Each structure stands twice: as structure tokens, then as C-alpha cells.
Coordinates of C-alpha atoms in Angstrom, one line a residue:
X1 CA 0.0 0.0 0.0
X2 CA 1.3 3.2 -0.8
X3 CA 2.8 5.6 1.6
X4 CA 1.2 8.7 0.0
X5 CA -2.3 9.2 -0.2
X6 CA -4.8 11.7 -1.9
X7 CA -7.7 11.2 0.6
X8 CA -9.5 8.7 3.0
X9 CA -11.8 6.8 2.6
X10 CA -14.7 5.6 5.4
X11 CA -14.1 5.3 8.9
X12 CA -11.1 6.2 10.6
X13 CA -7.5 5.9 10.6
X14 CA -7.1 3.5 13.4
X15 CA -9.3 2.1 16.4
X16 CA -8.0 4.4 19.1
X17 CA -8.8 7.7 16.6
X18 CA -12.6 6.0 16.5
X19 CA -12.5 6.1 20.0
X20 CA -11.2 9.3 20.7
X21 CA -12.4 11.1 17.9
X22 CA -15.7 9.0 16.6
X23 CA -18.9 11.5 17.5
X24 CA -21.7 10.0 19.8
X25 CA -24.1 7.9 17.6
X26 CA -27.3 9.2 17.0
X27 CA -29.4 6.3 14.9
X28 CA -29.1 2.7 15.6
X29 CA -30.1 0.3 12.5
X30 CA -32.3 -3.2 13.6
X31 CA -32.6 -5.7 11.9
X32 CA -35.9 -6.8 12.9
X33 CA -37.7 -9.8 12.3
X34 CA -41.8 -10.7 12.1
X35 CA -42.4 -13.8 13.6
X36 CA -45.8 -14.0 12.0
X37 CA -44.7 -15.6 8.7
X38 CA -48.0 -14.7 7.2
X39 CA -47.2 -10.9 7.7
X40 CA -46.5 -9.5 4.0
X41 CA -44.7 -7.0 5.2
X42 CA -42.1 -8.7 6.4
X43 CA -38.4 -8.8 8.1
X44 CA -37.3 -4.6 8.3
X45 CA -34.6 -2.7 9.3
X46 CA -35.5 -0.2 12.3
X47 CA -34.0 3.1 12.4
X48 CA -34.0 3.9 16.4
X49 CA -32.9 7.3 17.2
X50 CA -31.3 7.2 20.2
X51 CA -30.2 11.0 20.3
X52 CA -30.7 12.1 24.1
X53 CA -31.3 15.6 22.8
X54 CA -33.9 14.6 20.3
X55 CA -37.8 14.3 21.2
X56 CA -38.1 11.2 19.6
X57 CA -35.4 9.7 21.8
X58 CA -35.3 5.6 22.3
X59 CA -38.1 5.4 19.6
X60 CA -38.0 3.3 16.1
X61 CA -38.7 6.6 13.8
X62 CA -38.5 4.8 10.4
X63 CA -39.1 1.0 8.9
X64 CA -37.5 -0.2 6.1
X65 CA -39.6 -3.6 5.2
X66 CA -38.5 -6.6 2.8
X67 CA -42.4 -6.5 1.8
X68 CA -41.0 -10.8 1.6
X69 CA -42.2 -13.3 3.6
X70 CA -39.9 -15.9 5.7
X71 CA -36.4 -13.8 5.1
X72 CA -35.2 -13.6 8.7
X73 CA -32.8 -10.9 8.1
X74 CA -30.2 -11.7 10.8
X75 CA -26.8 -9.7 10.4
X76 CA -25.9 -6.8 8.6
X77 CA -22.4 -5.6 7.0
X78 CA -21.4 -1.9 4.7
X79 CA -20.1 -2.0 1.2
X80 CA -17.1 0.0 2.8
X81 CA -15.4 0.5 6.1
X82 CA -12.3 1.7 7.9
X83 CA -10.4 -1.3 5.9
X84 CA -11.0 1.4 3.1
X85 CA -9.9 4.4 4.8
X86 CA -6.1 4.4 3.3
X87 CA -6.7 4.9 -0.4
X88 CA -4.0 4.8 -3.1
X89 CA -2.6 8.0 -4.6
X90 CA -3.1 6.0 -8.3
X91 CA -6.6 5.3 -6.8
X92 CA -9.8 6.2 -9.7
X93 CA -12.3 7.1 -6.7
X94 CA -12.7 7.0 -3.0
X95 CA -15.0 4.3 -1.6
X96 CA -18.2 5.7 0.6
X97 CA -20.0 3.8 3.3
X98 CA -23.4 4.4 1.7
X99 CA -24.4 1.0 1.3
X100 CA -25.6 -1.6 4.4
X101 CA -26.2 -4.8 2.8
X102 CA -28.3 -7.2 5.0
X103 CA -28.4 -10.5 3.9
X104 CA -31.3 -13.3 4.8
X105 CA -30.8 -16.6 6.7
X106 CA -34.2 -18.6 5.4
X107 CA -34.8 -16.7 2.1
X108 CA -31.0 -16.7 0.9
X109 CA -32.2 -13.4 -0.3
X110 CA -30.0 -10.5 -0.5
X111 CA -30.8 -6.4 0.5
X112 CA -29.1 -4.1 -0.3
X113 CA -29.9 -0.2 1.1
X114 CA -28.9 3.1 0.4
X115 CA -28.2 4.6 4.0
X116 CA -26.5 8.0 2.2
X117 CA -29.2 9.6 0.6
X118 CA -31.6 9.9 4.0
X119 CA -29.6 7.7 6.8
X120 CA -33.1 8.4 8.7
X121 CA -34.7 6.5 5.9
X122 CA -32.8 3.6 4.2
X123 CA -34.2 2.6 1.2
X124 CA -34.1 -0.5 -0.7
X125 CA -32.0 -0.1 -3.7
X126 CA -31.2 -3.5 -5.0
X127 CA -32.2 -7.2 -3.9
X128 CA -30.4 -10.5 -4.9
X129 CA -32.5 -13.8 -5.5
X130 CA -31.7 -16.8 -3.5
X131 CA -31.0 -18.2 -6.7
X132 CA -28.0 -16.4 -7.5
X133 CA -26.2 -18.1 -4.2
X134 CA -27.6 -21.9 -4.8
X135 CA -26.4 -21.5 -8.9
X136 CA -22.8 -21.1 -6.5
X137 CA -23.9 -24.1 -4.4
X138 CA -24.4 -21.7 -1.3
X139 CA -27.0 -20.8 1.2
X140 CA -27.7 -19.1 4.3
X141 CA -25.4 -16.0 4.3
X142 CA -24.1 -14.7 7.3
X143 CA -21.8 -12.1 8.2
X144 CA -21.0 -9.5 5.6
X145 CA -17.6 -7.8 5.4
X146 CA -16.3 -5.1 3.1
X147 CA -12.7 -5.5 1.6
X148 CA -9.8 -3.0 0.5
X149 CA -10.4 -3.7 -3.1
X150 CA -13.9 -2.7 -3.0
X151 CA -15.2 -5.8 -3.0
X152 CA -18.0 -7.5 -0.2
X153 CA -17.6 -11.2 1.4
X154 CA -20.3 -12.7 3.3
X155 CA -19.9 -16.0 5.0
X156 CA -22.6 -18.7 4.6
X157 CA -23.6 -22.0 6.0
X158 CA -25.1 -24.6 3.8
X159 CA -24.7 -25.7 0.4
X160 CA -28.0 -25.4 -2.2
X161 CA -29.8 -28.6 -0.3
X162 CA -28.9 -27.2 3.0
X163 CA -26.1 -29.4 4.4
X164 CA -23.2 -27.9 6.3
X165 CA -20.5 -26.0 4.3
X166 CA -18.2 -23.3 5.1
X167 CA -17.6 -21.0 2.2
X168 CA -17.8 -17.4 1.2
X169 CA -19.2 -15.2 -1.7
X170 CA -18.3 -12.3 -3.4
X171 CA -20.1 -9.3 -4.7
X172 CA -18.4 -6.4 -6.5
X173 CA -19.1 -2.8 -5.9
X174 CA -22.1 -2.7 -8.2
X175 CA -22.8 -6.4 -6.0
X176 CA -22.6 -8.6 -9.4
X177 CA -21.8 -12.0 -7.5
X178 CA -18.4 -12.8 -8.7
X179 CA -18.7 -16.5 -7.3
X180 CA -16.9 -18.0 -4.1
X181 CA -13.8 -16.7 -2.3
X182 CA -11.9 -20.4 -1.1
X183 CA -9.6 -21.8 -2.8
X184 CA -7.7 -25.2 -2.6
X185 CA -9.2 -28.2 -2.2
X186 CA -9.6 -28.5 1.6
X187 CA -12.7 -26.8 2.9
X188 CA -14.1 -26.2 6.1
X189 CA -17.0 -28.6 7.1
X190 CA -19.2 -25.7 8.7
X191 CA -19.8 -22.2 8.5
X192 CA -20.7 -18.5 10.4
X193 CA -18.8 -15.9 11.4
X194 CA -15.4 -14.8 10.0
X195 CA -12.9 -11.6 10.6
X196 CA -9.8 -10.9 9.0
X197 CA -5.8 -9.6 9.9
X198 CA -4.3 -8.7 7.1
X199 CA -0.5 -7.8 8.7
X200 CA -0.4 -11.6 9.0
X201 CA -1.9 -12.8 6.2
X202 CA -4.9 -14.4 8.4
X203 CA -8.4 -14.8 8.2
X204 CA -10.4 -16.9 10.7
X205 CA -13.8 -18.5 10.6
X206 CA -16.1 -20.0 12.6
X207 CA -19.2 -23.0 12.2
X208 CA -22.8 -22.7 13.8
X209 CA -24.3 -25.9 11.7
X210 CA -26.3 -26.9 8.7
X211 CA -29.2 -24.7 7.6
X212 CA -31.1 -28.1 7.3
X213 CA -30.5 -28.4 11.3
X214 CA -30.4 -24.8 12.7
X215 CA -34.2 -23.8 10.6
X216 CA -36.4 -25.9 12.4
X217 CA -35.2 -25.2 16.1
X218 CA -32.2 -26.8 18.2
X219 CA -32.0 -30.9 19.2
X220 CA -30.0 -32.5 20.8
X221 CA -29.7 -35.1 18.6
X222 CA -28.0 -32.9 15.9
X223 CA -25.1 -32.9 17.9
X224 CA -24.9 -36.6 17.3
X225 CA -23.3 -35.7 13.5
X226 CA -20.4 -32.8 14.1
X227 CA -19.9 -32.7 10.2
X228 CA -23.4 -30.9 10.5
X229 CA -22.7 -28.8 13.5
X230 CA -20.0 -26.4 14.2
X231 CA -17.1 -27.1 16.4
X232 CA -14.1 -25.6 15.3
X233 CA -11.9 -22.4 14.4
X234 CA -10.7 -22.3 10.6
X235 CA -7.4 -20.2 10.5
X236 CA -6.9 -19.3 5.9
X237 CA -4.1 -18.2 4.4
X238 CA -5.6 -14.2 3.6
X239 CA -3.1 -13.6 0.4
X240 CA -3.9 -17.2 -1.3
X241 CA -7.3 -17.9 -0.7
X242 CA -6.8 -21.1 1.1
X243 CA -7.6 -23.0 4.7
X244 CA -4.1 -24.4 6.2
X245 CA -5.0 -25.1 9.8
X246 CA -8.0 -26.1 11.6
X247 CA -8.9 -26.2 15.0
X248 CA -11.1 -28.7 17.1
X249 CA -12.7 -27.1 20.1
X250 CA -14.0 -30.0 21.6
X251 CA -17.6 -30.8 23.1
X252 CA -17.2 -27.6 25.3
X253 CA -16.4 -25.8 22.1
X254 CA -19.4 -26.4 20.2
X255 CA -21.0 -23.6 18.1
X256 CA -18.5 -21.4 18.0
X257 CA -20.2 -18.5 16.4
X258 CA -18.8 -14.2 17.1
X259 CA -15.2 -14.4 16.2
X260 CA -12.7 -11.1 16.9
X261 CA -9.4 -10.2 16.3
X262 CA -8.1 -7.7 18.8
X263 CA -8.8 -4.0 17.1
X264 CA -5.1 -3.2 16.7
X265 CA -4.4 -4.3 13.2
X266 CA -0.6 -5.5 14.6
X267 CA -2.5 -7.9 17.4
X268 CA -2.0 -11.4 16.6
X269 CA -4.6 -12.5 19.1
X270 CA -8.2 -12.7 19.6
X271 CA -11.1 -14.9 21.3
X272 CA -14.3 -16.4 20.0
X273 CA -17.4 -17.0 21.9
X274 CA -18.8 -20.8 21.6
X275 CA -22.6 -20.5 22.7
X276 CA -23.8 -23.6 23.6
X277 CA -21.7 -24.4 26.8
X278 CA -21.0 -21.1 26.9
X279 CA -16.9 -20.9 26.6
X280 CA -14.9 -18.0 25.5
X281 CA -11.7 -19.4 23.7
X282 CA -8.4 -17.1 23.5
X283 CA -6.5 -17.6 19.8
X284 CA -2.7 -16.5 19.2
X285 CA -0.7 -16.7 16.4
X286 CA 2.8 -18.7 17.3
X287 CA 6.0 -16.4 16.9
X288 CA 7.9 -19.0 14.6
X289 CA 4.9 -19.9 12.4
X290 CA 1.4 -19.4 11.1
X291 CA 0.1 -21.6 13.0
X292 CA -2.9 -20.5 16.3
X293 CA -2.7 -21.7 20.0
X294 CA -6.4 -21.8 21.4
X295 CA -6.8 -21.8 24.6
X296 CA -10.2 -21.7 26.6
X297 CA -9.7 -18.8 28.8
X298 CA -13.9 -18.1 30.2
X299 CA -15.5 -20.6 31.4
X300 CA -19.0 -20.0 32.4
X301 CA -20.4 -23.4 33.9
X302 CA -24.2 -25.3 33.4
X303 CA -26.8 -24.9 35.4
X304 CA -29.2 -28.2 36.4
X305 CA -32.5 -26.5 35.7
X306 CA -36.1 -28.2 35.7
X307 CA -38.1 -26.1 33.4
X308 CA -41.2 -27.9 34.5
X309 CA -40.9 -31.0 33.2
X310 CA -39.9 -32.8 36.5
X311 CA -36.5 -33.8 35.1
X312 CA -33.5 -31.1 35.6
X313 CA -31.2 -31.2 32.6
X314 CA -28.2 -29.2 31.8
X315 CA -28.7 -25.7 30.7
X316 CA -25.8 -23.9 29.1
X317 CA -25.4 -20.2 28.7
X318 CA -25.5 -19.7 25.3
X319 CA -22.9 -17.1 24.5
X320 CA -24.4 -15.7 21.5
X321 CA -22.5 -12.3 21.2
X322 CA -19.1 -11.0 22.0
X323 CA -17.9 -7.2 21.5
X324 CA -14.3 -5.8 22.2
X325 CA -14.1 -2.5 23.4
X326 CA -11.9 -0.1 20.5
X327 CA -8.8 0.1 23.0
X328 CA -8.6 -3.7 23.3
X329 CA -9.3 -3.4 27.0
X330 CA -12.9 -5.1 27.5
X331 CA -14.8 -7.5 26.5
X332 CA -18.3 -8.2 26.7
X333 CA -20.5 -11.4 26.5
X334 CA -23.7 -12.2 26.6
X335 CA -25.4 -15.2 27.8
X336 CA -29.0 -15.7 26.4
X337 CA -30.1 -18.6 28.8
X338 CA -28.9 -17.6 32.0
X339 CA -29.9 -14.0 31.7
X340 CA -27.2 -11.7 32.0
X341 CA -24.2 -9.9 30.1
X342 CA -20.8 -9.7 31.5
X343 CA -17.7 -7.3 31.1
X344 CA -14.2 -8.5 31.4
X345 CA -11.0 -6.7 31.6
X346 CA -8.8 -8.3 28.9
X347 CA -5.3 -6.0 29.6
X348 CA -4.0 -9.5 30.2
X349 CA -5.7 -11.2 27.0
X350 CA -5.3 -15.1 28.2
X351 CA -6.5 -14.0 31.7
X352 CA -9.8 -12.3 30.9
X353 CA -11.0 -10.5 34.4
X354 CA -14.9 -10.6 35.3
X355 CA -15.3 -7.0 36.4
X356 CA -19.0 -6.6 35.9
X357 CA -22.5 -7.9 35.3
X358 CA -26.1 -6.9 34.4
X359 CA -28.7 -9.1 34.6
X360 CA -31.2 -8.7 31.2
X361 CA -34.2 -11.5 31.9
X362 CA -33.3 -15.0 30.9
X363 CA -34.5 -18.6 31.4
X364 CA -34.0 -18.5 35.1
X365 CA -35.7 -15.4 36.5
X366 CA -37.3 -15.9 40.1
X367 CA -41.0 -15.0 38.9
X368 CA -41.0 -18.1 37.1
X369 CA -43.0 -20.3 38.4
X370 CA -42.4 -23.4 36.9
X371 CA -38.7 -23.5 36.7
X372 CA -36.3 -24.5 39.8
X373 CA -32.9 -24.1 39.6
X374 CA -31.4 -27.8 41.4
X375 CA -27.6 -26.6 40.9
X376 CA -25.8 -23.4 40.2
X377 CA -22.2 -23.0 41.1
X378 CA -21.8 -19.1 40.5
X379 CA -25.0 -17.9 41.9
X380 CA -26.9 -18.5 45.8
X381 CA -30.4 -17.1 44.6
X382 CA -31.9 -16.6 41.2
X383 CA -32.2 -13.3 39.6
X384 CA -35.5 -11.4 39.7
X385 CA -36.6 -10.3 36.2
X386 CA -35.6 -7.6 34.4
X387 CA -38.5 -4.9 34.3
X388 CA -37.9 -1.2 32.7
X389 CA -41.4 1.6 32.7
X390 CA -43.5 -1.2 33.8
X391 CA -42.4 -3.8 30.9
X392 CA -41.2 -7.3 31.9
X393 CA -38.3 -8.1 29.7
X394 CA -38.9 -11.3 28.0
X395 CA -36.5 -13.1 26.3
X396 CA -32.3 -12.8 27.3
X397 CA -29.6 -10.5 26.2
X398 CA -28.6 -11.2 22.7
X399 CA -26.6 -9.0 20.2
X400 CA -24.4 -6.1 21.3
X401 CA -23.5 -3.0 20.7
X402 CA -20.9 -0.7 21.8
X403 CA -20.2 3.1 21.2
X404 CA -17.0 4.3 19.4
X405 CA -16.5 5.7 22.7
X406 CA -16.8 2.6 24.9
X407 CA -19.5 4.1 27.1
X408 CA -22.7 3.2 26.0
X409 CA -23.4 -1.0 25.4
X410 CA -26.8 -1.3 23.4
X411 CA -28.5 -4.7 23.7
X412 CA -31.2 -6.6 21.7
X413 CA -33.3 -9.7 22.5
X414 CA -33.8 -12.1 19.3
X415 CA -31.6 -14.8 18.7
X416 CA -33.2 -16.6 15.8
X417 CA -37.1 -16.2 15.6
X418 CA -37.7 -20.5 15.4
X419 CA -35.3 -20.8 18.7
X420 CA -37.1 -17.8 19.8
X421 CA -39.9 -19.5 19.7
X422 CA -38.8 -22.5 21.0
X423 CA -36.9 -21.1 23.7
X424 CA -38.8 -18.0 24.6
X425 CA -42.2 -18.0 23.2
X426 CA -43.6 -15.6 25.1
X427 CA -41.0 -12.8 23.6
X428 CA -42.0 -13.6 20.2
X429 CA -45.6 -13.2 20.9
X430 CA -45.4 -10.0 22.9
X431 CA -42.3 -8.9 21.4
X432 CA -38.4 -8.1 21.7
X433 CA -36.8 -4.9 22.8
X434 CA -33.3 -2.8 23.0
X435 CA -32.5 -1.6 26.1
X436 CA -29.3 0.2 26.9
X437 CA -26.2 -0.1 29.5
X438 CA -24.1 3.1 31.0
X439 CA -20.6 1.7 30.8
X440 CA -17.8 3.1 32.8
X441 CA -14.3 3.0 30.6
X442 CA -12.5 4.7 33.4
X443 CA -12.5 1.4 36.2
X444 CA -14.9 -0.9 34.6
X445 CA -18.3 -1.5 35.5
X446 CA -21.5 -1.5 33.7
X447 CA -25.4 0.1 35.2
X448 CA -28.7 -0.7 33.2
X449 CA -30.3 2.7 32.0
X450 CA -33.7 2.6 33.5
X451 CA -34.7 5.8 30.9
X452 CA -34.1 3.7 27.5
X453 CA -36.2 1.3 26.3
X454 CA -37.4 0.5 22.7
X455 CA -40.5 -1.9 22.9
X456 CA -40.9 -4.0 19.8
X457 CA -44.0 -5.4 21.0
X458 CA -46.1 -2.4 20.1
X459 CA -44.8 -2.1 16.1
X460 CA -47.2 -1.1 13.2
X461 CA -47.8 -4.9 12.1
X462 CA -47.5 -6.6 15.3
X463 CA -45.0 -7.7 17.5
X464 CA -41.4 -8.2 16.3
X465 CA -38.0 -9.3 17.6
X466 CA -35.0 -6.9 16.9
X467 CA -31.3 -8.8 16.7
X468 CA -28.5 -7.1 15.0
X469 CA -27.6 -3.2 15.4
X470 CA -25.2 -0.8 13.5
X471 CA -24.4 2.9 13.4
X472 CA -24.0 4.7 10.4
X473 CA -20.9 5.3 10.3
X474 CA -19.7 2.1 11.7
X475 CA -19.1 0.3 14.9
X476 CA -17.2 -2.3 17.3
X477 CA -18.0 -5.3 15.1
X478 CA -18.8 -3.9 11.5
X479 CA -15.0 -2.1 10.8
X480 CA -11.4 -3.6 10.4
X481 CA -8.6 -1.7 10.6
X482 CA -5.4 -2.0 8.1
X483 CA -1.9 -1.9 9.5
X484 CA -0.9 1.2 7.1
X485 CA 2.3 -0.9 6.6
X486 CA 0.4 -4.2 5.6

């Protein structure tokens, strides 16, 4: 990459600039998904303005809707980022962060919004068929991530009947498919989540399971066949294409889905959340090769939990979310099942340091009836239930969040709307939310802001469950930074 440059692209120039320099967000983009699958109006993205100084504060103040049926819109990724900001003196234009592309799990449809024109108001501005993905022999995209040539990769999970594969596409600027990214004939079994390090010539990846498994709701039983369900990291080769090391997690390990790299583009490290059994696993590049160490470095035990069928069974956290902090020095998990988010100080990354917790509803609260709680080796008493201007919180803490600025944590409640429904049917019939947590960067610590709430249970075409959230001009988990010598 050349030294001099014309201009900058999107973003900023490095994470710690973000941090310092970033201005407070003022609109958070949902994706939101209708649980009622006869709803025409379908899956939207929510605009919530969450300007303190604005009157319509904490409220969703524009819908963009799919106007499809049975999308589920789940993540959400730009057409440019801070990965872009350095651009070439020789360079014919400068890329703009005006695109969000949000791709759908069910449908294997593709949207693609202008967020420049009105960032209130995103508007649809192009839509890939299904079809173009399975005539690649891919389905169920995932996570969407912009590159420095102007290209977009988004991970996927199946092949076109639905059985496990880990792959990626690629869209051009004008988001003409240009077919799949791997090359080499080994392959990773499953796919979900993947970030990139250039400096080291890395990419990693991680596996939830096959679309044929995860779309009709969790069983046991589908752990019985782990080339269908995810249990391990993928380390490629980022300048050839190519998968050269692959790492079994182990039982405890299974579905390993948010993957991160440390911010600092020179970092070698990062951690990865595995939700099931709820384990946080810390990854570092060995000095004499390109090979990872993984090591689990959070464990967050079971509890035995009756639910009300008489018989207690395990019940794992389900770490579904992980966010770093911009200066590297916290990290935040959720845990969907047990109720609560937690903050760790990570200035020693393979000794993570629980510094703080906030309890956000869950399977365990102490109004419900039916459930008792045989064993728990953290707590002595369950939690009471989360309750903010008279709403019970339904549901558990799902994806996060963070300001540039490290202070404000944002929190949704939808998972995946047929687990939703499995797990907490009463949130997909009354609705998910976003609620918000004050953060304190200065000694740690984390309060729940009793003034914010956004109720998705009172939306124009009946209740709805909110999941991913970005800011327009990116965030904690949507922008990768370049080494400017890389």
C-alpha cells in the first residue's frame, strides 16, 4: 500500500482515533424480524434514534420492510469501512460507506440499502435472489464484510440442499456475485462468522451448523453428527485464498459463532465465543509460524435446571454475542439462557478478568413459576426479572453494541425467531426490545439505563424481535482496521 495518499476513505485511521475522535451515535439500524410468517410486510430494518437531545429519543422513527415473507434478516455488513480508509494516490475514486447490505438466513435473499441519501430513511436499492447463491452451491449467508479492493464477502452456511459447508461469496461494488472466495481443495465442514488480519496474512472462521438443522429449532440429537454442527476455528491463508489449519474445540467448544481479532491491526490474538456451553476461547498466532494456540480462557459453567418437566437437565449459557471494546481493554459477552451480560478486563488477554455484570431477563428469572434451579455454582439465589417503565423483559440479552466511545453497550433480544420461539415463546408473541447499559471506561463497571427502552412489542404490524444493530458510520464489530504498513 502506498505511503502517500490523496484522501481517505470511510471510517477512521485507526481504532484508538474512533474512540477518541468518533462522534456519539445518534441512529441505531435493527434488523428486525416478524415472527408472524403470514405478515406481507415482512423482516425490516429499524431506524432507532437514540439522540438524548432529540424528542423522539429511544423510539423506532422509520421501517425499512422486505415486503417478503420468511427472510429472517439476521446480520448486517457496509459496502465500505475503515479497511478502506487508506486509499492509493493511483486510486480512480474513493470508496463511501453508503451502502448496508443485509443478507437473509431462510430466504438466501439478499438487500441491499442506500443509507446516504436519508440515513433516517434507508431505502431499498437492490435485492439478490436466493437463486444467485444456490447457482454457487451456497446458502444461508451470514456475516458481511467489506474489503480494500472494493469488494464485499459474506460468509454462509449450507450448500444449495442445505447441508453444512463453510464457504464465502463475493459481490463487486455494483454487487454482481463474482462467485466464491476459497480456494484449494480443503474446505471447512461448517460455516458462520469470519474476521480478518491482514498484517499476518490471516483470516479466521467460525461454524454454527447446517441450515437443514439450525431452521427448524435446536435438538439434541443434531449434535450426534459434528460434520453438521459447528465445532471448530478455521485459521486461511488471507493472500492465497486457502484454509491451512483447523482447529477442534472440543464438546465444550461447540458452536462457535462471534469471532474477533483484537482492534489493533498488529495484534495477533483474539477470542471467540462458543454458545452452547458457553466458553470464550483465546487464539494467538505462534512467533515462529502461522500456525494458532487456542486456549479456553472463560468458562462460564451449566446450570441443572427443571423447566417444568420434573426432570432437571443441563442448561448452558448460550454465549451468542461477544464485542471488544476499540482500545482492546474489555470485552463483553452475553449469555441468552442464564440472563445476564458480563464485562471482562482483557489487559491481560489469556487471563480475561470478570469486572462486571447486568442481569437482562433469561431462562432463570425468580418469577417463574415453573422453573427450579437444582444446581448453580456461581450464583446462591436466582435473579428477579428484568423490568424497565413497567415492561417485563422477555427473552435474554442477545446481540451487542458498543459506542465508538466505549461508554454506551446497546442490547437486543432475538436470537433466531424458530429458537425464539422454541426457547422464549412468550418474547415472540409479545415482542423483543433494545435496552441500553451506562458503561464506565474509566474502572470498569456496567449500570442498566432505566430511561431507555425501545419496545418491539407495540410495532405497526405486530409484535417483532430486533437482533443485529449498526451505526451509520460504523461500529465495534462492522470495521477492520489495516496496518498502514500491511
Amino acid at each position: 500500500m502506498s505511503e502517500k495518499a490523496c484522501c481517505h476513505g470511510p471510517g477512521y485511521a485507526t481504532p484508538l482515533d474512533a474512540l477518541k475522535s468518533g462522534p456519539r451515535e445518534k441512529l441505531l439500524y435493527t434488523v428486525t424480524i416478524q415472527p408472524n410468517l403470514d405478515e406481507p410486510h415482512g423482516d425490516y430494518l429499524s431506524t432507532i434514534d437514540v439522540d438524548p437531545e432529540s424528542p423522539t429519543y429511544s423510539q423506532v422513527v422509520h421501517r425499512t420492510f422486505s415486503n417478503r415473507k420468511g427472510n429472517e434478516l439476521h446480520h448486517s455488513g457496509w459496502n465500505a469501512c475503515s479497511s478502506c480508509y487508506y486509499v492509493d494516490e493511483n486510486a480512480k475514486s474513493v470508496p463511501k460507506r453508503n451502502r448496508l447490505i443485509l443478507p437473509a438466513l431462510n430466504s438466501d435473499f439478499i438487500y441491499v440499502l442506500d443509507v446516504a441519501t436519508d440515513p433516517r430513511k434507508p431505502e431499498i436499492v437492490k435485492v439478490i435472489d436466493g437463486e444467485v447463491l444456490k447457482k454457487h452451491n451456497v446458502t444461508a449467508p451470514h456475516t458481511t464484510h467489506c474489503l480494500a479492493n472494493g469488494n464485499v464477502m459474506i460468509s454462509v452456511m449450507g450448500d444449495a440442499e442445505g447441508n453444512a459447508k463453510g464457504e464465502f461469496i463475493l459481490f463487486d461494488s455494483e454487487f454482481n456475485c463474482v462467485g466464491t472466495w476459497t480456494k484449494g481443495d480443503r474446505k471447512a465442514l461448517c460455516g458462520y462468522d469470519f474476521w480478518y488480519q491482514p498484517y499476518y496474512d490471516v483470516m479466521v472462521s467460525t461454524e454454527w451448523g447446517a441450515p437443514n438443522k439450525f431452521r427448524r429449532g435446536w435438538k439434541n440429537e443434531d449434535l450426534d453428527d459434528m460434520t453438521q454442527y459447528g465445532c471448530r476455528l478455521n485459521f486461511y491463508k488471507w493472500s492465497t485464498q486457502t484454509l491451512y489449519q483447523t482447529v477442534d474445540l472440543g464438546v465444550e467448544g461447540t458452536t462457535p459463532l462471534e469471532v474477533r481479532f483484537l482492534h489493533d491491526p498488529k495484534r495477533p490474538d483474539g477470542y471467540v465465543g462458543c454458545a452452547l456451553y458457553a466458553k470464550v476461547f483465546y487464539f494467538k498466532k505462534r512467533a515462529d509460524s502461522d500456525e494458532f494456540d487456542v486456549k479456553k480462557v472463560i468458562d462460564i459453567p451449566n446450570k441443572l435446571v427443571d423447566t417444568g418437566s420434573g426432570t432437571a437437565s443441563e442448561m448452558g449459557g448460550m454465549i451468542s454475542d461477544i464485542i471488544i471494546s476499540l482500545d482492546d481493554r474489555f470485552l463483553y459477552v452475553n449469555c441468552w439462557m442464564h440472563g445476564d451480560v458480563r464485562q471482562y478486563d482483557i489487559s491481560i488477554p489469556d487471563q480475561p478478568k470478570l469486572v462486571s455484570r447486568v442481569w437482562l431477563g433469561g431462562a432463570i428469572c425468580s418469577d417463574l413459576p415453573n422453573v427450579i434451579v437444582k444446581e448453580d455454582k456461581e450464583l446462591t439465589e436466582r435473579p428477579p426479572p428484568c423490568i424497565i417503565k413497567g415492561r417485563r423483559l422477555e427473552g435474554g440479552p442477545q446481540m451487542m453494541q458498543l459506542s465508538l466511545d466505549g461508554k454506551r453497550l446497546y442490547v437486543s433480544s432475538s436470537l433466531y425467531s424458530p429458537w425464539d420461539k422454541q426457547f422464549y415463546p412468550k418474547m415472540a408473541s409479545k415482542g423483543g426490545h433494545v435496552v441500553l447499559i451506562d458503561v464506565d471506561m474509566v474502572n470498569g463497571g456496567m449500570t442498566l439505563n432505566k430511561d431507555f427502552l425501545v419496545d418491539f412489542g407495540k410495532e405497526p404490524y405486530g409484535p417483532s424481535l430486533p437482533h443485529e444493530m449498526r451505526y451509520p458510520g460504523g461500529d465495534c464489530t462492522s470495521d477492520i482496521w489495516l496496518a498502514k504498513d500491511s
